[in-house]
Amino acid sequence: MDSSTSPKSPQTPKTTGGYSFDVEAQESSDAGDGSPSVSSGAVCQRCGTARQTVVFRQITYEVRQGRRRAARWQPLLRDVSGYVAPQELTALMGPSGSGKSTLLDLLAGRKTAGRLAEGSSIRFNGRRPTSAMLRRNVGYVEQTDTLLPLLTPSEMLLYTSELKHPHTMPRKDKQQLVDALIEKLRLQDCANTTIGSSLARGISGGEAKRVSVGLTMITCPAVLLCDEPTSGLDSWNQHAVVEALRDLARGGIAVASSIHAPSPDTFALFDRVLILQRGRAVYFGETGEACSRYFAEQFPALRPMRPWEGVADYIIDVTSSKHLGERAASEFADAYAASELCRSNEAEMEALLAAAPHQDGNSHKHSRARSLLQLGGPQGTITPWWWGLWVLFRFRTVRGYSRPVWVLPRALSPLIPVFLLATVYWGLGNNIDVLHVTSIAGVLFMWTTSAAYGSMGLMPTIIEERAVFLRERADGLYTPATYLLYKLSEEFSVSLTVTVPYAIAVFYIVRLQGSLALFWLVDVVTTAVATVLALLVGALAPNQAVAGMALPMYTTSLLYFSGFLITWGNIPPYWIWYSVIAYLRYAWGALMVNQFEGDRNIPAYGGVPVLQYYDLENVNKWAWLGWEALFFAAFTAAAWAALSLVRHQRR
Ligand SMILES: Nc1ncnc2c1ncn2[C@@H]1O[C@H](COP(=O)(O)OP(=O)(O)OP(=O)(O)O)[C@@H](O)[C@H]1O
């Protein structure tokens, strides 16, 4: 395993796959926020992204804890300083809960709660970050992978590339970039293997993690932040992932990654390490010998390193408060704050800021900039909506259609209700005695009910896909409206087709009356409403369990008020409002009028004409179909709002 290349040694990085920064300083016209700038270092040969040095000083980050009046600001990070430099791979280490993810989130502008205290400052090339600038310059690899299990790494990267580069860029150029990334991340062996999931085995965890890194590298960010990219991996895969990060760093990117217990070989791949403990820095400096020497000199009473221990394990173990108690633990942070190393780091940061092309100063008034804490807001996409829809269709829908487990449940699930309706009510539709009138009303009721329940099976998939949606949306791959359109058209294209033969079969076998077109359209619109409801509940519900309960309960409640089980006149006055907004009432009402308007005098119970008995005598069936379609429009708007506004991710 190669762990040799030092960032200190001057070198001309290879331009492997175009992910490399030119060593000559060049003028860049894109600082990511639209303003021209001159980088302190170089620009990427491929995309012109300027190198970025991230300097963070005296970061104190607090969240509000406790209830209402008793709530107080609790610091999660205190006076943490350091930097992430181009061409360097920086490790963030520390016991669980020490604040590594919090710091990475802050640097990436992904915090949605809490505040940065007075005096905290984060600078990218000397400049206060804005949302647009962070989005352009920072790649963030989350702890959990959010990949599409049906695609291969090569397809996953191409799919992301299609959505992250202008649609006018030729496909072969995008493919070349993908091929270069595959080579850079050493994914050649699994490039065409299906990614898979926990249920269907695919590529390994380490390969999946490198694909996740690749997704953020598609647009060639200048800074790459990774939150525990090696968690859950064996030491071989850990090493492979960190090696890939090290290669990216050597190409000119500033890379920081949190990591737990790296093996000595893997730890040696890092250039620098920031060790946190209880939200405070206990060491920031070079890895390896320098790190162990610092602890040996500062704390001579510490136990010596055991022969089988790596430096990383040793430092984390000796500084871990589980052995020391809180007071002794803070002594490490106090000692570091008073150390020569800390002073020299401060001087280095001053020098980096002084050499930076922008001089926003350390004015603390703006260091709490909302943009820094709230990157997750509305954002644009690089490609137009129709391109997003086309790419989603090309990579996701087509792949779904090719799988029997996707198509068969959708195509065959209406078969059982259709079979039951056709065999139980065979030829009943033109029979006109009182009992049969009620049975026919029941057939129509069951027809709408089956359509309403049929789409509920979608919800688990929608919730499973939610993490992918949230990540891709945050990455600006598409808007919630495009995603909604994609999901609806994916489902409609199947349901429009399969409902035709089923509607014809039931209509003729049961010998129903009226318009076959309306009978089919009611089924289509009811399925559409149920589909968008599944998307709405999937977007709103915090988890599978809540979603799995909410939609069936809501749909069942509609059955009471659709006009069949209790006629309109018998609904208690305080429930009438619910009947008015029960979309199934309009579906069933339209079907009833369709069935009985040819002969309005057919009697129901008590000899009352059937449409009068069910309070439908003044109903226009097409108008009621239109009302149901309006419910579809309203639920679609609600689903769009939920997808846009509900985050499910508080950081
Ligand atoms: N929004 C928040 N509100 C309250 N506490 C929070 C919030 N975010 C993080 N914390 C707390 O801050 C501490 C640091 O969390 P963080 O996730 O940064 O730790 P970490 O070092 O990354 O841990 P691990 O290695 O286990 O991922 C934890 O005790 C966590 O519970």
Tab-separated table of C-alpha atoms in Angstrom, residues 54-57 59 61 77 80-84 90 92 99-111 116 121-124 129-130 133-135 137-140 223-226 254-257 274 371-373 375:
chain	number	residue	atom	x	y	z
A	54	VAL	CA	-10.282	27.179	4.074
A	55	VAL	CA	-9.241	28.914	7.280
A	56	PHE	CA	-11.509	28.605	10.306
A	57	ARG	CA	-10.703	30.474	13.478
A	59	ILE	CA	-15.184	28.505	15.903
A	61	TYR	CA	-20.891	26.876	17.750
A	77	LEU	CA	-17.535	23.479	19.523
A	80	VAL	CA	-11.656	25.520	17.307
A	81	SER	CA	-9.156	26.809	14.747
A	82	GLY	CA	-7.403	25.228	11.792
A	83	TYR	CA	-7.220	25.200	8.037
A	84	VAL	CA	-7.697	22.905	5.084
A	90	THR	CA	-6.553	16.668	6.601
A	92	LEU	CA	-10.575	15.129	11.727
A	99	GLY	CA	-17.785	17.538	17.213
A	100	LYS	CA	-16.207	16.278	13.966
A	101	SER	CA	-19.428	16.184	11.932
A	102	THR	CA	-20.514	19.486	13.442
A	103	LEU	CA	-17.333	21.164	12.231
A	104	LEU	CA	-17.618	19.623	8.747
A	105	ASP	CA	-21.265	20.707	8.521
A	106	LEU	CA	-20.292	24.241	9.472
A	107	LEU	CA	-17.522	24.396	6.893
A	108	ALA	CA	-19.912	23.113	4.240
A	109	GLY	CA	-22.647	25.539	5.363
A	110	ARG	CA	-25.037	22.701	6.080
A	111	LYS	CA	-26.067	23.509	9.618
A	116	LEU	CA	-21.916	30.656	15.488
A	121	SER	CA	-14.806	33.102	11.414
A	122	ILE	CA	-14.655	30.879	8.351
A	123	ARG	CA	-12.877	32.097	5.246
A	124	PHE	CA	-12.498	30.535	1.804
A	129	PRO	CA	-18.607	32.043	2.209
A	130	THR	CA	-22.004	32.557	0.611
A	133	MET	CA	-20.019	30.019	-3.392
A	134	LEU	CA	-20.195	27.007	-1.071
A	135	ARG	CA	-22.410	25.144	-3.493
A	137	ASN	CA	-16.774	25.071	-4.413
A	138	VAL	CA	-17.510	22.479	-1.768
A	139	GLY	CA	-18.209	18.803	-2.282
A	140	TYR	CA	-19.676	17.037	0.738
A	223	VAL	CA	-12.823	21.663	-1.382
A	224	LEU	CA	-13.929	18.155	-0.510
A	225	LEU	CA	-15.347	17.399	2.951
A	226	CYS	CA	-16.073	13.811	3.911
A	254	ALA	CA	-8.330	20.739	-0.308
A	255	VAL	CA	-9.670	17.584	1.356
A	256	ALA	CA	-10.768	17.110	4.964
A	257	SER	CA	-12.252	13.908	6.272
A	274	LEU	CA	-7.169	18.061	13.873
A	371	SER	CA	-25.970	31.856	4.441
A	372	LEU	CA	-23.291	30.033	6.349
A	373	LEU	CA	-25.810	28.247	8.459
A	375	LEU	CA	-27.367	26.260	2.693
